[in-house]
Coordinates of C-alpha atoms and ligand atoms in Angstrom, one line a residue:
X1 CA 0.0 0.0 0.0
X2 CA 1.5 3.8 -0.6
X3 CA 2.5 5.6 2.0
X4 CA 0.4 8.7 0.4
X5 CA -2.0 9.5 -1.6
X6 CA 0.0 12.3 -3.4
X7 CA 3.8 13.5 -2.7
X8 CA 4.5 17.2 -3.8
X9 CA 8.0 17.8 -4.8
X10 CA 9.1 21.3 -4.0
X11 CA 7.3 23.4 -0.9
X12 CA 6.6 26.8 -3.2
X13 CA 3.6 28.9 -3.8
X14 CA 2.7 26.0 -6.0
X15 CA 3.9 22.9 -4.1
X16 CA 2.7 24.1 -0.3
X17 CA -0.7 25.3 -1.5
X18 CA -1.3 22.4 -3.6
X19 CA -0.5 20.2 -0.8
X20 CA -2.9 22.4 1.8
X21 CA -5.8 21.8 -0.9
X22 CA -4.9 18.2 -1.2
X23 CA -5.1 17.6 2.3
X24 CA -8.4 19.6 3.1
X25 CA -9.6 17.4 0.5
X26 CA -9.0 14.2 2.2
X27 CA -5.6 13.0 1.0
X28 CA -2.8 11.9 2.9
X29 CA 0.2 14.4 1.4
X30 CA 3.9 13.9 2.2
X31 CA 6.0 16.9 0.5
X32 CA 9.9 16.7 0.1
X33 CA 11.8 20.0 0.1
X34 CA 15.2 20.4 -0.7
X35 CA 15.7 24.0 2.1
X36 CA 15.3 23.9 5.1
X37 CA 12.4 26.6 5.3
X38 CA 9.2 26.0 3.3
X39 CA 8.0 28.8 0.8
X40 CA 10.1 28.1 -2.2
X41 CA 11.5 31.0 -4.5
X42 CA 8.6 33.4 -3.4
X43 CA 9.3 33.6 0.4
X44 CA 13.1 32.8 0.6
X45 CA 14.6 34.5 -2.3
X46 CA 11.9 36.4 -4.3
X47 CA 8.0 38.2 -4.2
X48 CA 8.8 39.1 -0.3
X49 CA 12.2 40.4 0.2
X50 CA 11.8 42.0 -2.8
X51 CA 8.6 43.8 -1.6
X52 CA 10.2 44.5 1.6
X53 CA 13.1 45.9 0.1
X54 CA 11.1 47.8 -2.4
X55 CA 8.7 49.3 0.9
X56 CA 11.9 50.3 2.9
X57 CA 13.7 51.4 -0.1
X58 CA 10.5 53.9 -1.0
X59 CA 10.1 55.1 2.3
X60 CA 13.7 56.6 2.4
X61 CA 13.6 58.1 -0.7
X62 CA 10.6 59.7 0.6
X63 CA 12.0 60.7 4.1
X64 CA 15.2 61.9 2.2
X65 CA 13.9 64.0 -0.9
X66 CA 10.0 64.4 -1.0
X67 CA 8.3 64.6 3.0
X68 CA 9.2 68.5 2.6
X69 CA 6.6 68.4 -0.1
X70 CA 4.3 67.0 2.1
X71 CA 4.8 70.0 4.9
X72 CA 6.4 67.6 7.2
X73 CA 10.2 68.7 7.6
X74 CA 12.7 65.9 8.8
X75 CA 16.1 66.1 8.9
X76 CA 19.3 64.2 9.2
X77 CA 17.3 61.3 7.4
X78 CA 20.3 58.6 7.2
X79 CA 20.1 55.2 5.7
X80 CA 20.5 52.1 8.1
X81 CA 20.7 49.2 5.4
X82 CA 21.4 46.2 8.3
X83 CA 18.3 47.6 9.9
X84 CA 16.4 47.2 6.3
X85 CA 18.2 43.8 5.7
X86 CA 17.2 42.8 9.4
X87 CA 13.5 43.4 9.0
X88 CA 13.6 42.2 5.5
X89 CA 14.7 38.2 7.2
X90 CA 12.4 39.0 9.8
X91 CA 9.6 39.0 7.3
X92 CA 11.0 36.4 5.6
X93 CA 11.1 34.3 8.5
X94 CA 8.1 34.6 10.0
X95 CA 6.3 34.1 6.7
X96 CA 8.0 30.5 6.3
X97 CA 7.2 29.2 9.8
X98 CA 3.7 30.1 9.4
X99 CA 3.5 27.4 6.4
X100 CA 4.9 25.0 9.2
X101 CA 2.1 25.7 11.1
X102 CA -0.2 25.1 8.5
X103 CA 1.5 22.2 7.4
X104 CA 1.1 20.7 11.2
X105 CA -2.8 21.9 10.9
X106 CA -3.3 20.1 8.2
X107 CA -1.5 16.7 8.9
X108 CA 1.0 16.8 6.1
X109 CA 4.4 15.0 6.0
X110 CA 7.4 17.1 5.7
X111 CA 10.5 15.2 4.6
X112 CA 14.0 17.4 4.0
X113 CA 15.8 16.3 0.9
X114 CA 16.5 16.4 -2.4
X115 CA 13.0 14.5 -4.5
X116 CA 14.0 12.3 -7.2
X117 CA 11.6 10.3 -9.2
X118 CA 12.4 6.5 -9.0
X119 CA 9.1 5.2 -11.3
X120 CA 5.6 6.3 -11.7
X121 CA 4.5 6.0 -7.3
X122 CA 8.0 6.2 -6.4
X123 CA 10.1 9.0 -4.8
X124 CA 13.6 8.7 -3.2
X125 CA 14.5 11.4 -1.0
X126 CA 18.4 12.6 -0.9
X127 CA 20.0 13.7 2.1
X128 CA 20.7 13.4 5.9
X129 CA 18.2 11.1 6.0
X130 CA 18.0 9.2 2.6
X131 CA 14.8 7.1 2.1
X132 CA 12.4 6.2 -0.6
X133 CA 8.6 6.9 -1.0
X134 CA 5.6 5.3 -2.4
X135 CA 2.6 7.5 -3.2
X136 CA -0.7 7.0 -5.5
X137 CA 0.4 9.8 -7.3
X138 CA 3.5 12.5 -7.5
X139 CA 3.3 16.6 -8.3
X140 CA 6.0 18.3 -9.5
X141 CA 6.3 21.8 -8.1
X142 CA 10.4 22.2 -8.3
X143 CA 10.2 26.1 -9.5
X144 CA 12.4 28.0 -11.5
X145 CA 16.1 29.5 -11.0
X146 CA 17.9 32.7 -12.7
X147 CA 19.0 31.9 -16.3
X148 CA 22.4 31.8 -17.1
X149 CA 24.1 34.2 -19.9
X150 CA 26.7 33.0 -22.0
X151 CA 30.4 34.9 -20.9
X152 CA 28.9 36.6 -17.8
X153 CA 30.9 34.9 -15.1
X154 CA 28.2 34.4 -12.0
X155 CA 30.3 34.4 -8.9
X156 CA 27.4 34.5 -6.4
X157 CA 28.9 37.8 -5.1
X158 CA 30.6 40.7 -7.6
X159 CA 28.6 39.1 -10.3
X160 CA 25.5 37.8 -9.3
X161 CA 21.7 37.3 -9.5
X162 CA 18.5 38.6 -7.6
X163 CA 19.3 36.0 -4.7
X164 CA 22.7 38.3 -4.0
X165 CA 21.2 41.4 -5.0
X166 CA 18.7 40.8 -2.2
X167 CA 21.6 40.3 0.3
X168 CA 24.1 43.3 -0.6
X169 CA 26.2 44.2 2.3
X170 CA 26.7 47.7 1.1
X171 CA 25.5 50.3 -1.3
X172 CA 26.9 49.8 -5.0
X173 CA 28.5 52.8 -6.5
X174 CA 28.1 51.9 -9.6
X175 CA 25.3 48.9 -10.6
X176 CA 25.0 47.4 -14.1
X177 CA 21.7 45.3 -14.2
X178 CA 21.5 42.7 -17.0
X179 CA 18.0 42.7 -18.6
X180 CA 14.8 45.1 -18.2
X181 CA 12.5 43.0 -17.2
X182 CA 9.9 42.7 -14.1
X183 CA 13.4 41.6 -11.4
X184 CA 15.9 44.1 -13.3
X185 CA 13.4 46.9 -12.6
X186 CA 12.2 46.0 -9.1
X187 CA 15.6 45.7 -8.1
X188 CA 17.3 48.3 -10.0
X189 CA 14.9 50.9 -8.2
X190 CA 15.7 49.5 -5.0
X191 CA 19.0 50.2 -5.5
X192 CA 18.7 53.2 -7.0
X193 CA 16.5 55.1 -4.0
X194 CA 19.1 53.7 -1.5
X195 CA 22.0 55.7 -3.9
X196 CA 23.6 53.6 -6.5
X197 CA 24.0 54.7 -10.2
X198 CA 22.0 51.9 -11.8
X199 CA 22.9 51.6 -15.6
X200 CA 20.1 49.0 -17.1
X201 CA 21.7 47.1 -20.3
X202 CA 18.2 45.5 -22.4
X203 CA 19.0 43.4 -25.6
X204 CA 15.7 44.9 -26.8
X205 CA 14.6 48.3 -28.1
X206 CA 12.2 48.5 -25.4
X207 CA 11.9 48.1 -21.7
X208 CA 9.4 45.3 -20.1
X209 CA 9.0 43.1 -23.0
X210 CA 5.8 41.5 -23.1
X211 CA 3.4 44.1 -21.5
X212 CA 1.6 46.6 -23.2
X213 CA 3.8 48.8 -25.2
X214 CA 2.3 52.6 -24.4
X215 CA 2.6 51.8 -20.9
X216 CA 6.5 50.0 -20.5
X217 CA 7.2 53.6 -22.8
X218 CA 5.4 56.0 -20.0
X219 CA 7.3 53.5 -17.2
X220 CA 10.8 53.8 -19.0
X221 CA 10.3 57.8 -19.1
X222 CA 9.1 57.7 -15.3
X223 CA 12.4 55.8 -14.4
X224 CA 14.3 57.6 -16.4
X225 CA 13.3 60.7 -14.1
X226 CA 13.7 59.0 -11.3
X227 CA 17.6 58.0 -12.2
X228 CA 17.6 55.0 -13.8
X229 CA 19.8 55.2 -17.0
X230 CA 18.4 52.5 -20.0
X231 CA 20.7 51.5 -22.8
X232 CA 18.3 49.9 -24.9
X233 CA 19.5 47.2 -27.9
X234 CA 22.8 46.1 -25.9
X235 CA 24.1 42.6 -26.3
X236 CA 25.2 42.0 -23.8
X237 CA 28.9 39.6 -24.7
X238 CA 30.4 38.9 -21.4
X239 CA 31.2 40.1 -17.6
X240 CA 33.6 39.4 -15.0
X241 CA 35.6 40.4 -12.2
X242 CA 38.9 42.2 -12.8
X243 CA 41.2 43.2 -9.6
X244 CA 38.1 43.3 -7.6
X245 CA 35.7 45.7 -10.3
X246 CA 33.6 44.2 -12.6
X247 CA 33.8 44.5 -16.2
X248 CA 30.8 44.3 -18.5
X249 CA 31.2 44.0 -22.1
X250 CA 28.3 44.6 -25.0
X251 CA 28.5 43.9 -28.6
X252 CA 30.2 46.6 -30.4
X253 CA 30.9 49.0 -27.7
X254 CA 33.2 49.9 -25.3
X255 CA 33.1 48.2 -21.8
X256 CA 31.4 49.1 -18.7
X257 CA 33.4 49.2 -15.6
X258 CA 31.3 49.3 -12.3
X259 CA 31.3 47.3 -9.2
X260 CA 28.4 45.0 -9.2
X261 CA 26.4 43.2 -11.8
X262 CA 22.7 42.0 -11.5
X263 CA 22.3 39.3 -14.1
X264 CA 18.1 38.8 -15.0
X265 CA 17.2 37.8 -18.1
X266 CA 14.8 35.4 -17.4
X267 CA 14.4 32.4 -15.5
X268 CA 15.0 28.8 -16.1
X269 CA 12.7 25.5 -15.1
X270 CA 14.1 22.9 -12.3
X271 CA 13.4 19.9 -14.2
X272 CA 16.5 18.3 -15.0
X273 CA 17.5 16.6 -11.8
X274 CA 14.5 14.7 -11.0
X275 CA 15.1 11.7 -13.1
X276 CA 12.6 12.7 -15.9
X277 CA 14.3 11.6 -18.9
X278 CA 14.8 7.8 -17.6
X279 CA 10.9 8.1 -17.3
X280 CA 10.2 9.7 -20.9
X281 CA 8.0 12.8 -19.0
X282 CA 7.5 15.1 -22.0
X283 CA 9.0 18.3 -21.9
X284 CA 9.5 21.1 -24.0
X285 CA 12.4 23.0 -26.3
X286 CA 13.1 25.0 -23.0
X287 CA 12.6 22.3 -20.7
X288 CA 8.9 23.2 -18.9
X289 CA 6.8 20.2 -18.5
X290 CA 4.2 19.3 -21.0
X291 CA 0.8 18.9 -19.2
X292 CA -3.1 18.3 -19.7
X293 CA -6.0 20.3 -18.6
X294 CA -5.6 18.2 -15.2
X295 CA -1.8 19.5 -14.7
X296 CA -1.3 15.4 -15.7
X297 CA 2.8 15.0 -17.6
X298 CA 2.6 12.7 -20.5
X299 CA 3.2 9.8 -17.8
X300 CA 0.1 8.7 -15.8
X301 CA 0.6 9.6 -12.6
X302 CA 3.1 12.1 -12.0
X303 CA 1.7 16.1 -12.8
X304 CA 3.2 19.1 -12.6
X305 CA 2.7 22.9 -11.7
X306 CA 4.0 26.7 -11.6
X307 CA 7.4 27.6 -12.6
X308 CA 8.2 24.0 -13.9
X309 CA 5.2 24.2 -16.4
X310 CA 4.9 26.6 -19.5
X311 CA 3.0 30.1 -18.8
X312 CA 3.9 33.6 -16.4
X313 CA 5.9 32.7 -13.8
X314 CA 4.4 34.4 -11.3
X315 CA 3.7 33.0 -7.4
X316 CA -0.2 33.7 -7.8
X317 CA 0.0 31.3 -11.0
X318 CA 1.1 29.2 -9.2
X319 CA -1.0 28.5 -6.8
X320 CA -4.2 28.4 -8.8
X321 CA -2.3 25.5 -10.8
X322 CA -2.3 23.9 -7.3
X323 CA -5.4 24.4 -6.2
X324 CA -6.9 23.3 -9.8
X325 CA -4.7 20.4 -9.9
X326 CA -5.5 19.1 -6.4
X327 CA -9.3 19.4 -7.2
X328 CA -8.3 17.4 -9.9
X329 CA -6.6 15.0 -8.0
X330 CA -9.5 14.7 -5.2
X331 CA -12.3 14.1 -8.3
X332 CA -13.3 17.5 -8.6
X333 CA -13.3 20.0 -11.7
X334 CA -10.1 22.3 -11.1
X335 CA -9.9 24.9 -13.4
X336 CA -7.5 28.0 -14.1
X337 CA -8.6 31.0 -16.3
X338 CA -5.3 32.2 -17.7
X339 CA -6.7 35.1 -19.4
X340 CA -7.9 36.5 -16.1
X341 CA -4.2 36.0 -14.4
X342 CA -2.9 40.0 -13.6
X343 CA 1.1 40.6 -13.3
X344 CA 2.6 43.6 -11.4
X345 CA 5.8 45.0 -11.1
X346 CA 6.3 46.7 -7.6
X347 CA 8.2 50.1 -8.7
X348 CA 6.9 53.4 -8.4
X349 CA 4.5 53.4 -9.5
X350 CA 3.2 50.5 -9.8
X351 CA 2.6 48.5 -13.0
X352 CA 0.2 46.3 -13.2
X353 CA -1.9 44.1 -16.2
X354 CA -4.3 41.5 -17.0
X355 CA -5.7 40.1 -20.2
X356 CA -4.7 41.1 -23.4
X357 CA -2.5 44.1 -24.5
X358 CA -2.8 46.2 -27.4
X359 CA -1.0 44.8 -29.6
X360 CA -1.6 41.1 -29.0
X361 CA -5.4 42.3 -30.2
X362 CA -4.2 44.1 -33.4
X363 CA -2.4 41.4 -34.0
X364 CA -5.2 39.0 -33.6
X365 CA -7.5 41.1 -35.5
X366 CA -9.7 41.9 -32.7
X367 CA -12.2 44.8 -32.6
X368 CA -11.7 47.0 -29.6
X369 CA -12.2 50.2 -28.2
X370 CA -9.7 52.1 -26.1
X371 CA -10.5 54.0 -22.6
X372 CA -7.7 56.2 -21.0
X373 CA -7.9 57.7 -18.0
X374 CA -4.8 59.5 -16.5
X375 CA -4.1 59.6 -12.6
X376 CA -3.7 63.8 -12.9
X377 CA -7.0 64.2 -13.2
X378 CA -8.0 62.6 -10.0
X379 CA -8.7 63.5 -6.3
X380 CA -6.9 60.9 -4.6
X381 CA -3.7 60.6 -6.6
X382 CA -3.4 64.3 -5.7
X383 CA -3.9 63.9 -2.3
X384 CA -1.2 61.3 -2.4
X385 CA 1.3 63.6 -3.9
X386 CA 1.3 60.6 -7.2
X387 CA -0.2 61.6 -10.1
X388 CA 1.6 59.8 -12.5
X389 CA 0.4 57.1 -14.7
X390 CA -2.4 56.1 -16.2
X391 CA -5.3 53.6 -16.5
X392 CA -6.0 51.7 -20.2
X393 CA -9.1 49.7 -20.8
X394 CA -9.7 47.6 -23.7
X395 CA -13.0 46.1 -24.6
X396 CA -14.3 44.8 -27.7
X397 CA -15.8 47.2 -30.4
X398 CA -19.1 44.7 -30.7
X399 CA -19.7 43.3 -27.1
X400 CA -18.0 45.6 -24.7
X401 CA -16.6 42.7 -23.3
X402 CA -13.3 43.8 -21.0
X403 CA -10.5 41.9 -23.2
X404 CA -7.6 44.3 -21.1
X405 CA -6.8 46.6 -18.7
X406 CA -3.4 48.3 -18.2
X407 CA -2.1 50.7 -15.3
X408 CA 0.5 52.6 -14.4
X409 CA 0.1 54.4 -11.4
X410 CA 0.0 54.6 -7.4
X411 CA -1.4 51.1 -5.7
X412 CA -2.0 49.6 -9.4
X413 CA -1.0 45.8 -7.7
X414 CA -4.2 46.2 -5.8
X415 CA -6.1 48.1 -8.3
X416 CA -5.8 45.5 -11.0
X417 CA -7.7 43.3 -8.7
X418 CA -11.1 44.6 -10.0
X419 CA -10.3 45.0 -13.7
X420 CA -9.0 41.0 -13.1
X421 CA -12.6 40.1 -11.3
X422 CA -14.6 42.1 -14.1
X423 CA -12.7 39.9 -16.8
X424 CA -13.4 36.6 -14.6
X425 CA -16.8 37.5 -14.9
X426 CA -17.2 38.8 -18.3
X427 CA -18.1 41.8 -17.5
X428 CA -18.3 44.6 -20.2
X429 CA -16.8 48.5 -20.1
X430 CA -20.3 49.5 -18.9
X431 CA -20.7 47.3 -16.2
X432 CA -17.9 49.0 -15.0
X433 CA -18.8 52.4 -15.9
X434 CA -22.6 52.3 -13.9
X435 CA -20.6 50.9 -10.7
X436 CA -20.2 52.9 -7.8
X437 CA -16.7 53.8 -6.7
X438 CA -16.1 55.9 -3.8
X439 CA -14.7 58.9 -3.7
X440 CA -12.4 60.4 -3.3
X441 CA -10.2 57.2 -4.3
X442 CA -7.9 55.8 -6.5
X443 CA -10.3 53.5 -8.0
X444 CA -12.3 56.0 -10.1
X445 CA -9.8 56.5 -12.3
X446 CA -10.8 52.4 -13.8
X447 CA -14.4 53.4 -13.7
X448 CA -13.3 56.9 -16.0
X449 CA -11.3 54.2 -18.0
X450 CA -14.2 52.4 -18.7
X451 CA -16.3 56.1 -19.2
X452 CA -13.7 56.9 -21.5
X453 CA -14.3 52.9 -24.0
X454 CA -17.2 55.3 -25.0
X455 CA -16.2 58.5 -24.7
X456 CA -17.7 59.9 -22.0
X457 CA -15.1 60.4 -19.7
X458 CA -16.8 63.0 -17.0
X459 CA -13.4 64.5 -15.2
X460 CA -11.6 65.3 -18.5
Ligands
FAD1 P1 9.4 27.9 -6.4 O1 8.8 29.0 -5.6 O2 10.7 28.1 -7.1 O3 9.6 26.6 -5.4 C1 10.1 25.4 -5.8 C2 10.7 24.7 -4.6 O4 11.1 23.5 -5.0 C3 11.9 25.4 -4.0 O5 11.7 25.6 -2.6 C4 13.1 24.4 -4.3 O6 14.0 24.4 -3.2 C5 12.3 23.1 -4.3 N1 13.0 22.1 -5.1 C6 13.5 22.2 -6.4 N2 13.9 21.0 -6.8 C7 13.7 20.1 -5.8 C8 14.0 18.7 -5.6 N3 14.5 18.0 -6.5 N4 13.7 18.2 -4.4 C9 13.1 18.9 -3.4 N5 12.8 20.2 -3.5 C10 13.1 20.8 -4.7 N6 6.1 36.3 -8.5 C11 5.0 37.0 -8.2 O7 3.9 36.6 -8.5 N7 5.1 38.2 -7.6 C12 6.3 38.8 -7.2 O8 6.3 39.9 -6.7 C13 7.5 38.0 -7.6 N8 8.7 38.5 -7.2 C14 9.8 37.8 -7.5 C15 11.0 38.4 -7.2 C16 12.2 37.6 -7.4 C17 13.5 38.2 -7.1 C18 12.1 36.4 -8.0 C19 13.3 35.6 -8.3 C20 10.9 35.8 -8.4 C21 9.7 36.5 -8.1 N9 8.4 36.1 -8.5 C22 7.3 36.8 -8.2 C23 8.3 34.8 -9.1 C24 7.9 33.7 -8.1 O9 8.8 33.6 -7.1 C25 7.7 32.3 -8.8 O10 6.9 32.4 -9.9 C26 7.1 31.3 -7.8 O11 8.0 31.2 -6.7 C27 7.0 29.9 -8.5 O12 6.5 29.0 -7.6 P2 6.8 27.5 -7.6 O13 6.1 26.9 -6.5 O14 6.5 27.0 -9.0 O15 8.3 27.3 -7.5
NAD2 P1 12.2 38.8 -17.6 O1 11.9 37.8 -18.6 O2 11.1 39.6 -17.0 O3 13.2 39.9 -18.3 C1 14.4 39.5 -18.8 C2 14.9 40.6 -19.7 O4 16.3 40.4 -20.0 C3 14.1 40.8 -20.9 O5 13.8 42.2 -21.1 C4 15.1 40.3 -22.0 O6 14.9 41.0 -23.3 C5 16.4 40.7 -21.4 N1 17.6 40.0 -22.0 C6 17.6 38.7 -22.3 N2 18.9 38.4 -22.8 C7 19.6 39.6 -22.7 C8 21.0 39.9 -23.0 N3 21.8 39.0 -23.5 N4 21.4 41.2 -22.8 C9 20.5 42.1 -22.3 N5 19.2 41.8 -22.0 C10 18.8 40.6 -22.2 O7 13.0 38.0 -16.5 P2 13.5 38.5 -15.1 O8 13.4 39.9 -14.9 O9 14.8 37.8 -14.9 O10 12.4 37.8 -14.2 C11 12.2 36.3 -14.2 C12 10.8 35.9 -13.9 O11 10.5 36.2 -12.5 C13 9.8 36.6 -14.7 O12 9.2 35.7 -15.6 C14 8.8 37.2 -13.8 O13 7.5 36.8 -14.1 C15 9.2 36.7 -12.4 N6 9.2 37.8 -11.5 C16 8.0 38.4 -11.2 C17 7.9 39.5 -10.4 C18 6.6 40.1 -10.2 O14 5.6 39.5 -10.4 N7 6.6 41.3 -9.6 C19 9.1 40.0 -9.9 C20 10.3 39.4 -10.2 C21 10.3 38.3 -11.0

């Protein structure tokens, strides 16, 4: 008889929520995890330092350049970075105990170790305590790590990723960050605020690849105020450490001496030491898994979720593939809606997007109409001392359906949540527009977005 009824490799946003579904469910769920704290990429090394670093980060720049604005004078406003490092862990910390104690709520086996897959029902475990599982069925939630770059020489410290760039024991002079995408930018503007020179090198003519082009060009200019320098369509050819600076070098021009390097240009799938080729589990050119509607690999028996799987690799995608899959799992009829998934990047201001952008619906031929709404021209963005940005709604010429929606702007993480409800429901522009959103708030700038599908804007 198996020991379980399922055994999730890797305790991530996927992995751990997965498993609490799976056990409220009914099953018996062992899951093996490699670290010694549960919480994967997301809690350790990722979505919450970041966002701590990113809060304290903001909050000096504030108390340093902009509370006089505010008619609150401080002075001598000086920068404690083991004190922002200390509560960063502490966050950290605290978070990854508490999925201990949900773990111990919900009667599921934690084994420490390194999951390898023996056969289909079969898991060994490699570490301290080596041992070998049986289980009805197995779930892959391994995650993702940084992508390497051909001739930039990754020493974990000089020359690093986002794990070191979290940890820096001082402020960089000078900071070259690889790539302008969601980590580049998060953790180029902490750096930034707390007084670096941040040079962003992007391969690509264009910052943010991937989101809606008019607002990644309104972000890049915003940035650029704020300090960050962008050289756009740089190849990046090599980087390494010379006599204790680095040395980045970029196709055809003349290299950059500075003294650290954040590498992120993407991130990579864990699914090459888990004993998958011996067992013929489909994966794809970049290595993701190939999997069914049910999250089920191409081998009955063993599924797979988040990071290791095609699609955004984002925490929150994550954890709707576990929730769906365990449904799955336990008989029911898990489901994700990936048109309805939002992504955010936590600068200032916030980014944030869900469905379809712009130009995926001219490319597609789609009808739609186009509502903008700018942050200027409202109450509470004045208040706050953050007017810019802007809110985008797209909705389709013939139904009014909500296809996208697009901010840039102060709290747009939390504001996305609505536009990302309405597309859920298929809800149209005008459903939006005759809603009632209090005021003075942030908020009715998405409801003028959705005035302004039909032109009838009221506060512009
Ligand atoms: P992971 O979180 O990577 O977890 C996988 C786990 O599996 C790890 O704990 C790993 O140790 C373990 N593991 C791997 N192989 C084995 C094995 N063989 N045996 C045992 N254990 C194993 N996403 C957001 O949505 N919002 C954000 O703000 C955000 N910020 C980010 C900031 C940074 C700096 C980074 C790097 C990422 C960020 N992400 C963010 C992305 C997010 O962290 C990932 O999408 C998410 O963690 C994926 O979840 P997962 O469960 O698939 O994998
Ligand atoms: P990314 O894919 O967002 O961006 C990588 C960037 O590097 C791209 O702009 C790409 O064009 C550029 N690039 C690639 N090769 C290059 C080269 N040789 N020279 C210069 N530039 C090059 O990847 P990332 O920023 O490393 O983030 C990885 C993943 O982590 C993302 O998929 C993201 O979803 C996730 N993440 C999410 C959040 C969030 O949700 N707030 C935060 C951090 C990370």
């Amino acid at each position: 008889m198996s020991q379980h009824d399922l055994i999730v490799i890797g305790a991530g946003p996927g992995g751990y929520v997965a498993a609490i579904r799976a056990a409220q469910l009914g099953l018996n769920v062992g899951v093996i995890e490699k670290e010694g704290a549960l919480g994967g990429t997301c809690l350790r090394v990722g979505c919450i330092p970041s966002k701590a670093l990113l809060e304290s980060s903001e909050l000096y720049r504030l108390a340093s350049d902009h509370l006089g604005e505010y008619g609150v004078k401080v002075e001598g406003v000086q920068l404690d970075l083991p004190g922002m490092m200390k509560r960063k862990e502490s966050i950290v910390a605290g978070l990854c105990k508490g999925i201990e104690g949900l773990f111990r709520k919900n009667k599921i086996t934690r084994y420490v170790g390194h999951g390898r897959i023996a056969a289909p029902g079969r898991v060994t475990v490699e570490g301290a305590q080596p041992q070998e599982l049986t289980a009805k069925n197995i779930l892959i939630a391994t995650g993702s790590r940084s992508a390497p770059l051909k001739g930039v020489e990754v020493d974990d410290d000089l020359i690093g990723t986002s794990t070191e760039a979290l940890k820096y024991p001082g402020v960089p002079g000078h900071l070259v960050v690889i790539g302008a995408g969601v980590i580049g930018l998060e953790l180029g503007c902490v750096w930034s605020r707390l007084g670096s020179k941040v040079t962003v090198l992007e391969y690509l003519p264009r910052i943010l690849p991937g989101m809606d082009t008019e607002i990644a060009t309104e972000a890049q200019k915003i940035f650029t105020k704020q300090g960050l320098e962008f050289r756009l369509g740089m190849r990046v050819t090599g980087a390494r450490v010379v006599n204790g600076r680095c040395v980045v070098e970029c196709d055809g021009q003349p290299p950059i001496d500075c003294d650290r390097v954040l590498l992120a240009v993407g991130r990579i799938p864990n699914t090459d030491d888990l004993g998958l080729d011996k067992l013929n589990v489909a994966r794809n050119q970049r290595g993701f898994i190939v999997v069914d509607k049910t999250f089920q690999t191409s081998i009955p028996g063993i599924y797979a979720i988040g990071d290791a799987i095609p699609g955004p690799m984002l925490a929150h995608k994550a954890e709707e593939e576990g929730v769906a899959c365990a449904e799955c799992l336990a008989g029911k009829h898990g489901h994700v809606n990936y048109d309805a998934i939002p992504g955010v990047v936590y600068t200032d201001p916030e980014i944030a997007s869900v469905g379809k952008t712009e130009e995926q619906l001219k490319e597609s031929g789609i009808p739609y109409r186009k509502g903008v709404f700018p942050f200027m021209a409202n109450g509470r963005a004045k208040a706050l001392g953050q007017t810019d940005g802007r809110v985008k709604m797209l909705a389709h010429t013939e139904t009014d359906r909500i296809l996208g929606v697009h901010i840039i702007g102060p709290r747009a993480g939390d504001l996305i949540a609505e536009a990302a409800t309405a597309i859920e429901f298929g809800a149209s522009s005008e459903d939006i527009a005759r809603t009632s959103h209090a005021h003075p708030t942030l908020a009715e700038v998405i409801k003028e977005a959705a005035f302004a599908v039909d032109g009838r804007a009221i506060h512009m």
